[in-house]
Tab-separated table of C-alpha atoms in Angstrom:
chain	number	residue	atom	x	y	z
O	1	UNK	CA	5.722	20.750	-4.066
O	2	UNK	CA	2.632	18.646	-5.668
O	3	UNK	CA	-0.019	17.919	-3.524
O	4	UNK	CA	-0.640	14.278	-2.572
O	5	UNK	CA	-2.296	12.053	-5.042
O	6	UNK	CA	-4.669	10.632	-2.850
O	7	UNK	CA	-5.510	13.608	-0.740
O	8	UNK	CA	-8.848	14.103	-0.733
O	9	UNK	CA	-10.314	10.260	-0.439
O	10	UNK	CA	-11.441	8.209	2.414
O	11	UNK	CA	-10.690	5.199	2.987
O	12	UNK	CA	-12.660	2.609	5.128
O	13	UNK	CA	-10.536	-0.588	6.161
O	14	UNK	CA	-12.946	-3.516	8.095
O	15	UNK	CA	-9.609	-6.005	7.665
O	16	UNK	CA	-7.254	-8.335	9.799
O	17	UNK	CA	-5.565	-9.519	6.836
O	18	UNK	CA	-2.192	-8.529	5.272
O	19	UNK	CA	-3.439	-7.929	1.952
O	20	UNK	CA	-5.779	-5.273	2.938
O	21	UNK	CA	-3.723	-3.482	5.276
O	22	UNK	CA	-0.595	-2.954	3.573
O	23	UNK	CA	-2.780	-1.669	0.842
O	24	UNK	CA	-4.061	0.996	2.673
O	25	UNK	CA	-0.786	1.466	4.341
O	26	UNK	CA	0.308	2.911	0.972
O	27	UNK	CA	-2.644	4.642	-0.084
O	28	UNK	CA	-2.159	6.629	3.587
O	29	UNK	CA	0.826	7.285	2.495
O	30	UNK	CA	0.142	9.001	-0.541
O	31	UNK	CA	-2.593	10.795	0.879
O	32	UNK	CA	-5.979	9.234	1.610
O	33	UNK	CA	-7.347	9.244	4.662
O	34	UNK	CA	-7.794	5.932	5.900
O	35	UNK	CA	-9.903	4.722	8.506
O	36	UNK	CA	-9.153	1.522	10.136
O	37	UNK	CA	-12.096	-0.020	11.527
O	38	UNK	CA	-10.695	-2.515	15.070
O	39	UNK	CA	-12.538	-4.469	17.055
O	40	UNK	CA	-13.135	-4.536	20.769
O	41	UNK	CA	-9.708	-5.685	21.921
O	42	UNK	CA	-7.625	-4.260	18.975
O	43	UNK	CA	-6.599	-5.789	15.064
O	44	UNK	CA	-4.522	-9.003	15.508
O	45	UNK	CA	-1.537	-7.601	14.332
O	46	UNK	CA	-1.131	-5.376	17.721
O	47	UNK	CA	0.136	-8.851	19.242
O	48	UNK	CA	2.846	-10.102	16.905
O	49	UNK	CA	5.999	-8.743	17.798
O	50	UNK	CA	9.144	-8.126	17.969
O	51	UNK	CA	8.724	-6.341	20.607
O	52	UNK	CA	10.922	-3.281	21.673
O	53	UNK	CA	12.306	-4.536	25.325
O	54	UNK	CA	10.048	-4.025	27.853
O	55	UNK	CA	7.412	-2.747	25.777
O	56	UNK	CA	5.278	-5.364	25.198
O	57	UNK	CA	1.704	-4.148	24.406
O	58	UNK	CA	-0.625	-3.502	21.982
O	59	UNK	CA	1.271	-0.155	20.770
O	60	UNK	CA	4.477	-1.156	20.225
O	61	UNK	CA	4.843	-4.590	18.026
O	62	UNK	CA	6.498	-4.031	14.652
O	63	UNK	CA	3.722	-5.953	12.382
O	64	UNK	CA	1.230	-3.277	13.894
O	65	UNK	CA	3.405	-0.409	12.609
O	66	UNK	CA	4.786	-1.978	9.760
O	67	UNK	CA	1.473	-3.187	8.359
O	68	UNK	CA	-1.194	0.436	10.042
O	69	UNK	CA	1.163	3.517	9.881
O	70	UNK	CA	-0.107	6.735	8.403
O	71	UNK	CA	-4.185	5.432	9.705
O	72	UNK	CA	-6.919	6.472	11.855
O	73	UNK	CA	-8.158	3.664	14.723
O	74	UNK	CA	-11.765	3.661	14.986
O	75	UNK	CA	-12.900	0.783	17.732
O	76	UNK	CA	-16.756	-0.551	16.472
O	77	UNK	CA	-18.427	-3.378	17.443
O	78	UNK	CA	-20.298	-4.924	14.438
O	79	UNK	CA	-22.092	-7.329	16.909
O	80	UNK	CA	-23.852	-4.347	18.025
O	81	UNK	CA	-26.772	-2.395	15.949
O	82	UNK	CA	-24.624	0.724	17.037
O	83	UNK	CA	-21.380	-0.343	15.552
O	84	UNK	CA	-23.093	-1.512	12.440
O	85	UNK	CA	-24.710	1.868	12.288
O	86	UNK	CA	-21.579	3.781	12.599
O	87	UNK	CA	-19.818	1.642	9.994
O	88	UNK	CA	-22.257	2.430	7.372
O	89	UNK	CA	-22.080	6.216	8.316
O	90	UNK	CA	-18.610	5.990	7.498
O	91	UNK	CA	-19.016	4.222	4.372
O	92	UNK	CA	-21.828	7.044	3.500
O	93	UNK	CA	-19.091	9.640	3.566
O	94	UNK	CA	-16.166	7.549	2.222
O	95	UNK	CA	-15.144	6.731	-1.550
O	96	UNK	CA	-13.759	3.462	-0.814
O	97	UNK	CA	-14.152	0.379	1.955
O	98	UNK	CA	-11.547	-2.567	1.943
O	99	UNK	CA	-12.603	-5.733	3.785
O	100	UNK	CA	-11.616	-9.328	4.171
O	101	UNK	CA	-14.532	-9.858	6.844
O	102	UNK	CA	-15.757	-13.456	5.087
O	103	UNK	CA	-18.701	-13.071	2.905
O	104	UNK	CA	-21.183	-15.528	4.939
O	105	UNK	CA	-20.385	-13.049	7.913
O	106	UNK	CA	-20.846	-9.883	5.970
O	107	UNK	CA	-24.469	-9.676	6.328
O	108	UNK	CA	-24.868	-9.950	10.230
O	109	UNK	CA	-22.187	-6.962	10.384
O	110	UNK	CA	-23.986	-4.428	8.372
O	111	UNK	CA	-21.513	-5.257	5.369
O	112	UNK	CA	-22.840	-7.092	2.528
O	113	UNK	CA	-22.526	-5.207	-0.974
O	114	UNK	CA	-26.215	-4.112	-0.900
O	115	UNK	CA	-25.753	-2.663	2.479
O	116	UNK	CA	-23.058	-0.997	1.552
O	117	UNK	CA	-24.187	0.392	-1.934
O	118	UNK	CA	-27.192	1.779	0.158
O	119	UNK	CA	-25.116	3.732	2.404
O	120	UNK	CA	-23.666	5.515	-0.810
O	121	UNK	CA	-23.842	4.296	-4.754
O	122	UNK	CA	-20.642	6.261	-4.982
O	123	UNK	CA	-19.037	3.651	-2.425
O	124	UNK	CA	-16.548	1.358	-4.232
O	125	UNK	CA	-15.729	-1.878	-2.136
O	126	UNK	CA	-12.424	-3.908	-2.943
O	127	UNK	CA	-13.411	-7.589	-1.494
O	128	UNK	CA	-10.212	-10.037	-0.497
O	129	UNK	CA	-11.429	-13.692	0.030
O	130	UNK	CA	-9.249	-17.341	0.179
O	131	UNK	CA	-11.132	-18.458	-2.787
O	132	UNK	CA	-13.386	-15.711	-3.902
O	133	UNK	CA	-17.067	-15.576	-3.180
O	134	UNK	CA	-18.367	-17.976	-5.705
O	135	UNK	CA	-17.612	-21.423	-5.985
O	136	UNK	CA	-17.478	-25.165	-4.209
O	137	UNK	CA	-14.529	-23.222	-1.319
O	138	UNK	CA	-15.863	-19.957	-1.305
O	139	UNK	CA	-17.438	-20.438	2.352
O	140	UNK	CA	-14.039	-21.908	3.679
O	141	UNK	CA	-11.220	-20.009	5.812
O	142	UNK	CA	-7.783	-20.003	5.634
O	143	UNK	CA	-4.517	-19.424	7.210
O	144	UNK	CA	-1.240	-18.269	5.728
O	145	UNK	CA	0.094	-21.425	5.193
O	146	UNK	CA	-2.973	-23.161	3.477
O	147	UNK	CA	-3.245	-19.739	1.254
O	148	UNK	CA	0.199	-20.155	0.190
O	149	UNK	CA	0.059	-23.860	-0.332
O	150	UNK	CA	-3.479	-23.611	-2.738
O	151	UNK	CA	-2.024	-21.176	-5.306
O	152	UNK	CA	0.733	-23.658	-6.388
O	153	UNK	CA	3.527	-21.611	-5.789
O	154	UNK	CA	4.705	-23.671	-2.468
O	155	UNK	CA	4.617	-27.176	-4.674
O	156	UNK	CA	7.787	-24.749	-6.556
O	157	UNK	CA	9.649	-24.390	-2.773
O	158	UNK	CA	12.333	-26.922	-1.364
O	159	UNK	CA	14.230	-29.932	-1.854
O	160	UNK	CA	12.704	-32.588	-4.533
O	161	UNK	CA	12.880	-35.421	-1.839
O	162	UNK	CA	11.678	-33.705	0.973
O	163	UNK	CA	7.877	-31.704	1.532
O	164	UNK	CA	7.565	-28.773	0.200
O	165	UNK	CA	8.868	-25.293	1.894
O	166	UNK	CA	6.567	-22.225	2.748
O	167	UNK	CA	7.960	-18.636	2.487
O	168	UNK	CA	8.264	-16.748	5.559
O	169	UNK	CA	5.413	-14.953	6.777
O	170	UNK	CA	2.377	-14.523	4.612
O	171	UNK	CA	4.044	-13.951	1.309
O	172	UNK	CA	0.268	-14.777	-0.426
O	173	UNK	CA	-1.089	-12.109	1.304
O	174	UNK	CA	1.854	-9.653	0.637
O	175	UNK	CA	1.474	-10.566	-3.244
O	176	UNK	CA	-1.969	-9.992	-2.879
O	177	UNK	CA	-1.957	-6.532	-1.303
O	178	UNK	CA	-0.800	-5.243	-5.231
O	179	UNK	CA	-3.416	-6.170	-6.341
O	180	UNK	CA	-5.782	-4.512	-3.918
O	181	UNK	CA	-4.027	-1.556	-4.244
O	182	UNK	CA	-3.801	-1.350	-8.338
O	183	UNK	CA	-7.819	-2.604	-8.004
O	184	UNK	CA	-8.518	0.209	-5.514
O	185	UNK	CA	-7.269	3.207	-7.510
O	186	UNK	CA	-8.879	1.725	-10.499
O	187	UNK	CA	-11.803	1.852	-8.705
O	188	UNK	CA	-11.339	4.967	-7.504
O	189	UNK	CA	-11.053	5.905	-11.350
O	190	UNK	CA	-13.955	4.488	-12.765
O	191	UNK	CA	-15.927	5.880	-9.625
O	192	UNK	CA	-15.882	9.271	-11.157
O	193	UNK	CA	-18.879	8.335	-13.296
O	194	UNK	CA	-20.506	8.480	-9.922
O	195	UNK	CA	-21.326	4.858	-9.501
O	196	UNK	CA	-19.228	2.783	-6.989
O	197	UNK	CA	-17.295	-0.358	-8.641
O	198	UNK	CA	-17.814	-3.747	-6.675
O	199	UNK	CA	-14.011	-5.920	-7.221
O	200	UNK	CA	-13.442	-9.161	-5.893
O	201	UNK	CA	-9.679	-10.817	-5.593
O	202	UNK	CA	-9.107	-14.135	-4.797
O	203	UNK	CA	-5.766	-14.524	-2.627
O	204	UNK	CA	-5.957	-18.141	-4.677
O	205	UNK	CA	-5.941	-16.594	-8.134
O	206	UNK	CA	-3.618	-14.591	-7.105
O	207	UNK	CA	-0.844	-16.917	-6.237
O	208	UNK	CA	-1.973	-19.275	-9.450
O	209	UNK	CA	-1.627	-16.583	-11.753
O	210	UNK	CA	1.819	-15.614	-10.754
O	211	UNK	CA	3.306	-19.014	-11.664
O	212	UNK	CA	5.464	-17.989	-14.096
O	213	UNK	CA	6.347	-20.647	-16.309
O	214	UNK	CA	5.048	-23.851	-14.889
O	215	UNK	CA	1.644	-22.139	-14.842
O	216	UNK	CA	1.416	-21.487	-18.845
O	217	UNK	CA	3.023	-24.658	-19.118
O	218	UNK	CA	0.601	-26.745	-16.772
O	219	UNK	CA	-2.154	-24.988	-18.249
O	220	UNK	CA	-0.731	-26.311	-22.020
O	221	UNK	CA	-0.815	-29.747	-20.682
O	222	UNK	CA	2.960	-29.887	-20.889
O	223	UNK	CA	5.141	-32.560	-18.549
O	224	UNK	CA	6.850	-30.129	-16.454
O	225	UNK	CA	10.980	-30.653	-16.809
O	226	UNK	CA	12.844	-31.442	-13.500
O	227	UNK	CA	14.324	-28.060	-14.265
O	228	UNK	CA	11.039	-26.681	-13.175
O	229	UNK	CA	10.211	-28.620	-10.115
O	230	UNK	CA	11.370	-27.967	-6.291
O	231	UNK	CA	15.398	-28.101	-7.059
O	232	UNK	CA	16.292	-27.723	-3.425
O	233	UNK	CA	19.719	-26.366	-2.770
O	234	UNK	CA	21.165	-27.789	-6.106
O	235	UNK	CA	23.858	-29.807	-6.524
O	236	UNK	CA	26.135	-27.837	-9.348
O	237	UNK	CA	28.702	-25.201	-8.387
O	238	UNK	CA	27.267	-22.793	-10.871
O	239	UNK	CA	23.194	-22.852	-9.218
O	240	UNK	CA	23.057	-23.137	-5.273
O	241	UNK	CA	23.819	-21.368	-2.090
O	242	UNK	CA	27.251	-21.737	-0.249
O	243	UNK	CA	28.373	-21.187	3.253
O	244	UNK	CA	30.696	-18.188	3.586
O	245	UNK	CA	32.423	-17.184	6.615
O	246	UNK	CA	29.484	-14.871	8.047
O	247	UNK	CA	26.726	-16.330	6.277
O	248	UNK	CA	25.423	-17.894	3.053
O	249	UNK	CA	25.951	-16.679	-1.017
O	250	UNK	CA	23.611	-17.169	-3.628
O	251	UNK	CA	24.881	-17.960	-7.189
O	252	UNK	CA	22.743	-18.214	-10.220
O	253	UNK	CA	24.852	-18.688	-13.358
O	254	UNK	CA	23.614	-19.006	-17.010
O	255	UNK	CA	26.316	-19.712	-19.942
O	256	UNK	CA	26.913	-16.750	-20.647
O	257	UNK	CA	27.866	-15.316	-17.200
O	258	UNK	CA	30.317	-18.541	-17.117
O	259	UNK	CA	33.601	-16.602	-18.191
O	260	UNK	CA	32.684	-13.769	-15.367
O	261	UNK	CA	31.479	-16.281	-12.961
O	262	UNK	CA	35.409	-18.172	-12.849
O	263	UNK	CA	37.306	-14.734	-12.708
O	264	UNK	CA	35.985	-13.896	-9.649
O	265	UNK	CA	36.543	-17.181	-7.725
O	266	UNK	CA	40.155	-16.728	-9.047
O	267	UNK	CA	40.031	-19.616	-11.512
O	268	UNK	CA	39.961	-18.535	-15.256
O	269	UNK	CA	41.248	-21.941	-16.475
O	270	UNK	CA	38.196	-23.718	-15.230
O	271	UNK	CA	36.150	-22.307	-18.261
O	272	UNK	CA	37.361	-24.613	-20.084
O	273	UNK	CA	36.184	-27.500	-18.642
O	274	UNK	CA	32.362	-26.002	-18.333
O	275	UNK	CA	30.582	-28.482	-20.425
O	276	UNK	CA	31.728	-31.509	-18.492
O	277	UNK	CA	28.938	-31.664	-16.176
O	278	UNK	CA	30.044	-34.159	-13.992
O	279	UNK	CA	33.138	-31.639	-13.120
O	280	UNK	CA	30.899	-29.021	-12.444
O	281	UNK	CA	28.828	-30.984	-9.864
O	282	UNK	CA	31.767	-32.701	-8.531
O	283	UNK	CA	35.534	-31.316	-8.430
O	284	UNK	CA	34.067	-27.156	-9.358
O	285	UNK	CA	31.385	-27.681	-6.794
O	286	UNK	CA	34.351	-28.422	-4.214
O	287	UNK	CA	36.223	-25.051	-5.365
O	288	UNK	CA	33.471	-23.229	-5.191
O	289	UNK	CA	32.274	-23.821	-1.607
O	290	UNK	CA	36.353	-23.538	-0.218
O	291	UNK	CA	36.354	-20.303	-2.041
O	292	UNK	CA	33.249	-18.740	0.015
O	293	UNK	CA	33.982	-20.689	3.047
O	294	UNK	CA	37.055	-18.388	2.929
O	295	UNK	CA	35.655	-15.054	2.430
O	296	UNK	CA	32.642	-12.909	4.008
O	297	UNK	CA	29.479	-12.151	2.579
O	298	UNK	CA	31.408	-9.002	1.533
O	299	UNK	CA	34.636	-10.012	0.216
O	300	UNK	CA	32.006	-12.203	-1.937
O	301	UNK	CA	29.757	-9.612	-2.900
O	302	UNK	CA	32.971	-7.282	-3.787
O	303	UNK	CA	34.599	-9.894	-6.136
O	304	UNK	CA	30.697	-10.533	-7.816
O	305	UNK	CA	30.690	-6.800	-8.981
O	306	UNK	CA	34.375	-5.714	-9.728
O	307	UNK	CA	33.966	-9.298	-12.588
O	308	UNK	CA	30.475	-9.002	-12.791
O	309	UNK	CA	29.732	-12.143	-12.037
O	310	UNK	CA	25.823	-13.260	-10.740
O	311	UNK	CA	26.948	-14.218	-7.220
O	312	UNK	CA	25.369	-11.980	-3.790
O	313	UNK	CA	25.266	-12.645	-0.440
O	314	UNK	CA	21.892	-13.770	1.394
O	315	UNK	CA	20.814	-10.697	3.222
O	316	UNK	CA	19.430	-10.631	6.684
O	317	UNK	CA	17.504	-8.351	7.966
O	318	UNK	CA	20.188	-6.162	9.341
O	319	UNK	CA	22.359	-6.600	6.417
O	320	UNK	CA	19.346	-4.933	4.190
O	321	UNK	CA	18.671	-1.584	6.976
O	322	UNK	CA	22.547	-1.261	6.721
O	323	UNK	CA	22.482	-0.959	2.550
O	324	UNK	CA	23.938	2.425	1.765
O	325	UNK	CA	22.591	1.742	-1.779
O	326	UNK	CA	19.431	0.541	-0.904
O	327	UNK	CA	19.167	3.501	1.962
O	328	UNK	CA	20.199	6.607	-0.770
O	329	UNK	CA	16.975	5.675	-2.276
O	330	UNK	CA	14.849	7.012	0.253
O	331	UNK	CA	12.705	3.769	1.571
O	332	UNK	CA	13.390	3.947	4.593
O	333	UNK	CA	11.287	6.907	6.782
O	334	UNK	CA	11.388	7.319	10.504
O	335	UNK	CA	8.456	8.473	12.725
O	336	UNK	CA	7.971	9.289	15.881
O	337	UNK	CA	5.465	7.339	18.544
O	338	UNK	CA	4.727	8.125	21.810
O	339	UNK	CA	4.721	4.533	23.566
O	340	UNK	CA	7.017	2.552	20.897
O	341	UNK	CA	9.767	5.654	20.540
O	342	UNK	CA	11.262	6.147	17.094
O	343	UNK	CA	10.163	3.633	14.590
O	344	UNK	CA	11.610	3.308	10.816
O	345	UNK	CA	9.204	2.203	8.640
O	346	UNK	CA	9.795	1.283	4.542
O	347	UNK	CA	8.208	4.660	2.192
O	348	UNK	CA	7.198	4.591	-1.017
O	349	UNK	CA	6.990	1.375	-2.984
O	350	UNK	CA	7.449	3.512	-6.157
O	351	UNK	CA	8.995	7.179	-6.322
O	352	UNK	CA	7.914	9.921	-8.533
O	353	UNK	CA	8.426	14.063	-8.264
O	354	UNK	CA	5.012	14.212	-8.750
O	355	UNK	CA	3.894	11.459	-6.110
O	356	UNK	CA	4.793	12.762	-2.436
O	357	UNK	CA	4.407	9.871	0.385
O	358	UNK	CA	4.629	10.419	4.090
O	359	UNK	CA	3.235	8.922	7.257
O	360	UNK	CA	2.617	9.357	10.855
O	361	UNK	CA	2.517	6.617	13.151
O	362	UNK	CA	0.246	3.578	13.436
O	363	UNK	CA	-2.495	4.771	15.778
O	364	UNK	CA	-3.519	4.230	19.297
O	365	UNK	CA	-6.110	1.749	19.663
O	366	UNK	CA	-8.960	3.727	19.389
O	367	UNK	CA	-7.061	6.598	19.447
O	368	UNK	CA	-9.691	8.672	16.875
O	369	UNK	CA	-12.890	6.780	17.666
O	370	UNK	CA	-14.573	9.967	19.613
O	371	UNK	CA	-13.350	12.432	16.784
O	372	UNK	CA	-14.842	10.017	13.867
O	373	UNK	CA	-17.693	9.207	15.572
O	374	UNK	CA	-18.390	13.645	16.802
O	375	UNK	CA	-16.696	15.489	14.336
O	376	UNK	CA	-17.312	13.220	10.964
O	377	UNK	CA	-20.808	11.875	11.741
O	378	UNK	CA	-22.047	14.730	13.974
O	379	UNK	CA	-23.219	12.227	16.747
O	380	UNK	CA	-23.967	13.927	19.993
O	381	UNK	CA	-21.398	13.448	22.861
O	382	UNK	CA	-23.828	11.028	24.566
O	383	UNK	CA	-24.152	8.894	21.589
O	384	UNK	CA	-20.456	8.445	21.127
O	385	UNK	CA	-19.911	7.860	24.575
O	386	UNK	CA	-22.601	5.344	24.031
O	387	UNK	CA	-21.237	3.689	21.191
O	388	UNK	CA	-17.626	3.889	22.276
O	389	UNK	CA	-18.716	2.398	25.521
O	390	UNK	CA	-20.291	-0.564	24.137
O	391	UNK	CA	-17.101	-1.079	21.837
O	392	UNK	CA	-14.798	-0.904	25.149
O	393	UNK	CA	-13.082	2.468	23.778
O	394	UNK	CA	-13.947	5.169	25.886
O	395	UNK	CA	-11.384	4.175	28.251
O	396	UNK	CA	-8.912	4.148	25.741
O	397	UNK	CA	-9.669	7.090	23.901
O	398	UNK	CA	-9.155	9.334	26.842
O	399	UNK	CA	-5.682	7.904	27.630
O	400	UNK	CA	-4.179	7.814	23.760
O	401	UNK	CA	-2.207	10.906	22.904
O	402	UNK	CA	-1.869	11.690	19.193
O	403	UNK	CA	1.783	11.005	17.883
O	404	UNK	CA	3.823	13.723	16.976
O	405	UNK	CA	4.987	14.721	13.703
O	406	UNK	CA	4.231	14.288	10.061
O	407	UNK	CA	1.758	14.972	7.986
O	408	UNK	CA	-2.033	15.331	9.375
C-alpha cells in the first residue's frame, strides 16, 4: 500500500477558527503530523456540542472531533516568555504553521512573520484573517455571521421582502478551509527550494470571489436581473421546495427537464401548457404541492430517478449518515475514544489509490504536551514541568490516556 502523502511534515496549528482547523484535519489525515497548539483552558470548539448524554465536557463535543481528529494537543501559554519560547521551538522543527491569531496580536505572542522566519527560513506560514492584513479593516474582528455577511454571498440568501438569511454554521469559514489547505501544500511545494513561503487569505475574498455570476456581473457594472437576487422559496411549481409527508423536496427544473419533470408527478398532459406562466405559478403550483404532500421524501426521491426528473428530498442529518450510496463511498470512518466512546467522523474529501487517509481521535487536552515539549525539543523534565505548569497542563497530562487505534 503507498505510503501517506503527507507523512513526513509537521504541522503547527496556533488557530480557533474553522478554516484552519479543518485544514489540518485533512492534512492529519493524509499524513502530517499536526500539532495543535491550545490554550490554558482548551480550543473553543471543546464547548460546542452536541453532546453525547451525560458526557458533557471538554472531550466529548462533536465540533471538537469533527473539526481536531487525527492531531496532537499541545497546551502553551503565549502570555508567558515560556510558551512563546516553546512555540517557536516547534516552528524551528516544523515545515509549516497555520494561524488565525489576529495580526496586531501576533507580535506579543512570539508570532509575527519575522519571528517566525527566524525560528526556521524553511518555515512556511499560511495566515487566515477577516479582511487580510492590509487595508482600512484589516485590524477589525469578526464573527461567523459578519464574515458571511461581508463577502456578498448572504445578500444572495432568503426571501426578496424579508432580510437576508445566513447559512448554518460558519459556512465562510468552511469555504475558506480549501483554500488553506490547496495554499498549504503549495507551500509545502515551493518550500523545497529551501525558503519558507509567507500566504495570506482573506476569509472576505474568499466569499467575494465565489459569487458566481452576480460577482462577474457586479464587477461589469451590469443591473443584476431579479433572477439573480434573494428568490426566497419561489413561487412557480417548477423552482421551490414543497412539503412532503416526512419532510420537504427540492425541485429545480430548466426547459429541458420539463417533459421528465411532469412524468413523474403523474401528469404528462401538463407539458403542454408549460409556457403559460401564469398556470405554472397558479393551477401546476397547486398539483405540485398535493402531489408531495402525498408521498415521503422517498416515494419522491424514487419517482425523481426512475423519470429522471431534477426533484430530491431535503436531507437531514440522519437522512445523509443513513445514505447507502453516499456510505459505499467510504466517507464515513469510525474511531475509537476513550471518554466520548465510538465516534464516526467524515474521511477523505477526495479518494485516490495512491492517497491513503486515516485518523485517530481528537486529542486529550493536553494530552501530548510533556512528550512535545521532552521528546521533540529535548527540554529537561523540570523545564516541562515548568512550562506545562504555568500553562495549567500538568494536571491534565497525567490523567489523559492516549486513544486507541489507528494510525500513530
Amino acid at each position: 500500500m503507498p505510503d501517506y502523502p503527507l507523512r513526513g511534515f509537521r504541522v503547527i496549528e496556533v488557530a480557533t477558527g474553522e478554516a484552519v482547523a479543518l485544514a489540518a484535519r485533512v492534512m492529519a489525515g493524509y499524513g502530517a503530523e499536526v500539532i495543535k497548539v491550545e490554550p490554558p483552558g482548551g480550543d473553543p470548539s471543546r464547548g460546542v456540542g452536541p453532546f453525547p448524554h451525560e458526557s458533557v465536557g471538554p472531550e466529548t463535543g462533536a465540533a471538537w472531533h469533527f473539526f481536531h481528529g487525527g492531531k496532537k494537543s499541545v497546551v502553551l501559554d503565549l502570555t508567558e516568555a515560556a510558551g512563546r519560547q516553546v512555540v517557536q521551538a516547534l516552528a524551528g522543527q516544523a515545515q509549516l504553521l497555520l494561524t488565525d491569531v489576529p495580526a496586531a496580536e501576533r507580535d506579543t505572542l512570539g508570532l509575527a512573520r519575522e519571528q517566525l522566519r527566524a525560528a526556521s527560513p524553511a518555515l512556511s506560514v499560511i495566515s487566515v484573517t477577516p479582511y487580510g492584513e492590509q487595508g482600512p479593516y484589516a485590524g477589525w474582528s469578526a464573527s461567523e455571521i459578519t464574515e458571511f455577511a461581508v463577502g456578498g454571498q448572504m445578500s444572495l440568501m432568503g426571501d426578496p421582502d424579508r432580510e437576508p438569511l445566513k447559512a448554518f454554521h460558519n459556512q465562510a469559514e468552511c469555504q475558506a478551509s480549501l483554500h488553506v489547505l490547496g495554499a498549504a501544500l503549495a507551500a509545502l511545494l515551493a518550500a523545497r527550494t529551501g525558503a519558507g513561503q509567507y500566504v495570506e487569505i482573506s476569509v472576505q475574498e474568499v466569499q467575494a470571489s465565489t459569487l458566481e455570476a452576480q460577482g462577474p456581473m457586479a464587477l461589469n457594472g451590469d443591473e443584476l436581473p431579479a433572477g439573480l437576487l434573494r428568490m426566497g422559496n419561489g413561487g412557480r411549481a417548477t423552482w421551490g421546495q414543497f412539503q412532503c409527508k416526512d419532510g420537504y423536496v427540492g425541485c429545480f427544473v430548466n426547459v429541458m427537464n420539463l417533459p421528465s419533470f411532469f412524468r413523474a408527478i403523474g401528469h404528462p398532459e401538463l407539458l403542454e401548457r408549460a409556457g403559460d406562466e401564469e398556470f405554472i405559478r397558479g393551477e401546476c403550483y397547486k398539483i405540485v404541492a398535493e402531489w408531495c404532500a402525498a408521498r415521503t421524501k422517498k416515494e419522491v426521491y424514487d419517482a425523481a430517478v426512475e423519470f429522471g426528473a431534477p426533484l430530491s428530498y431535503v436531507a437531514e442529518p440522519a437522512d445523509i449518515l443513513a445514505n447507502p450510496d453516499i456510505a459505499r463511498t467510504g466517507i464515513w470512518r469510525t474511531v475509537p475514544h476513550p471518554v466520548a466512546g465510538w465516534v464516526r467522523v467524515p474521511g477523505p474529501p477526495f479518494r485516490s489509490d495512491g492517497l491513503p487517509f486515516d485518523l485517530t481521535a481528537a486529542p486529550g487536552l493536553g494530552q501530548h504536551t510533556a512528550a512535545m515539549l521532552g521528546d521533540l525539543l529535548g527540554l529537561a523534565a523540570g523545564d516541562v514541568q515548568l512550562i506545562a505548569g504555568q500553562s495549567g497542563a500538568a494536571a491534565r497530562n497525567t490523567a489523559t490516556t492516549s486513544p486507541a487505534g489507528g494510525r500513530a
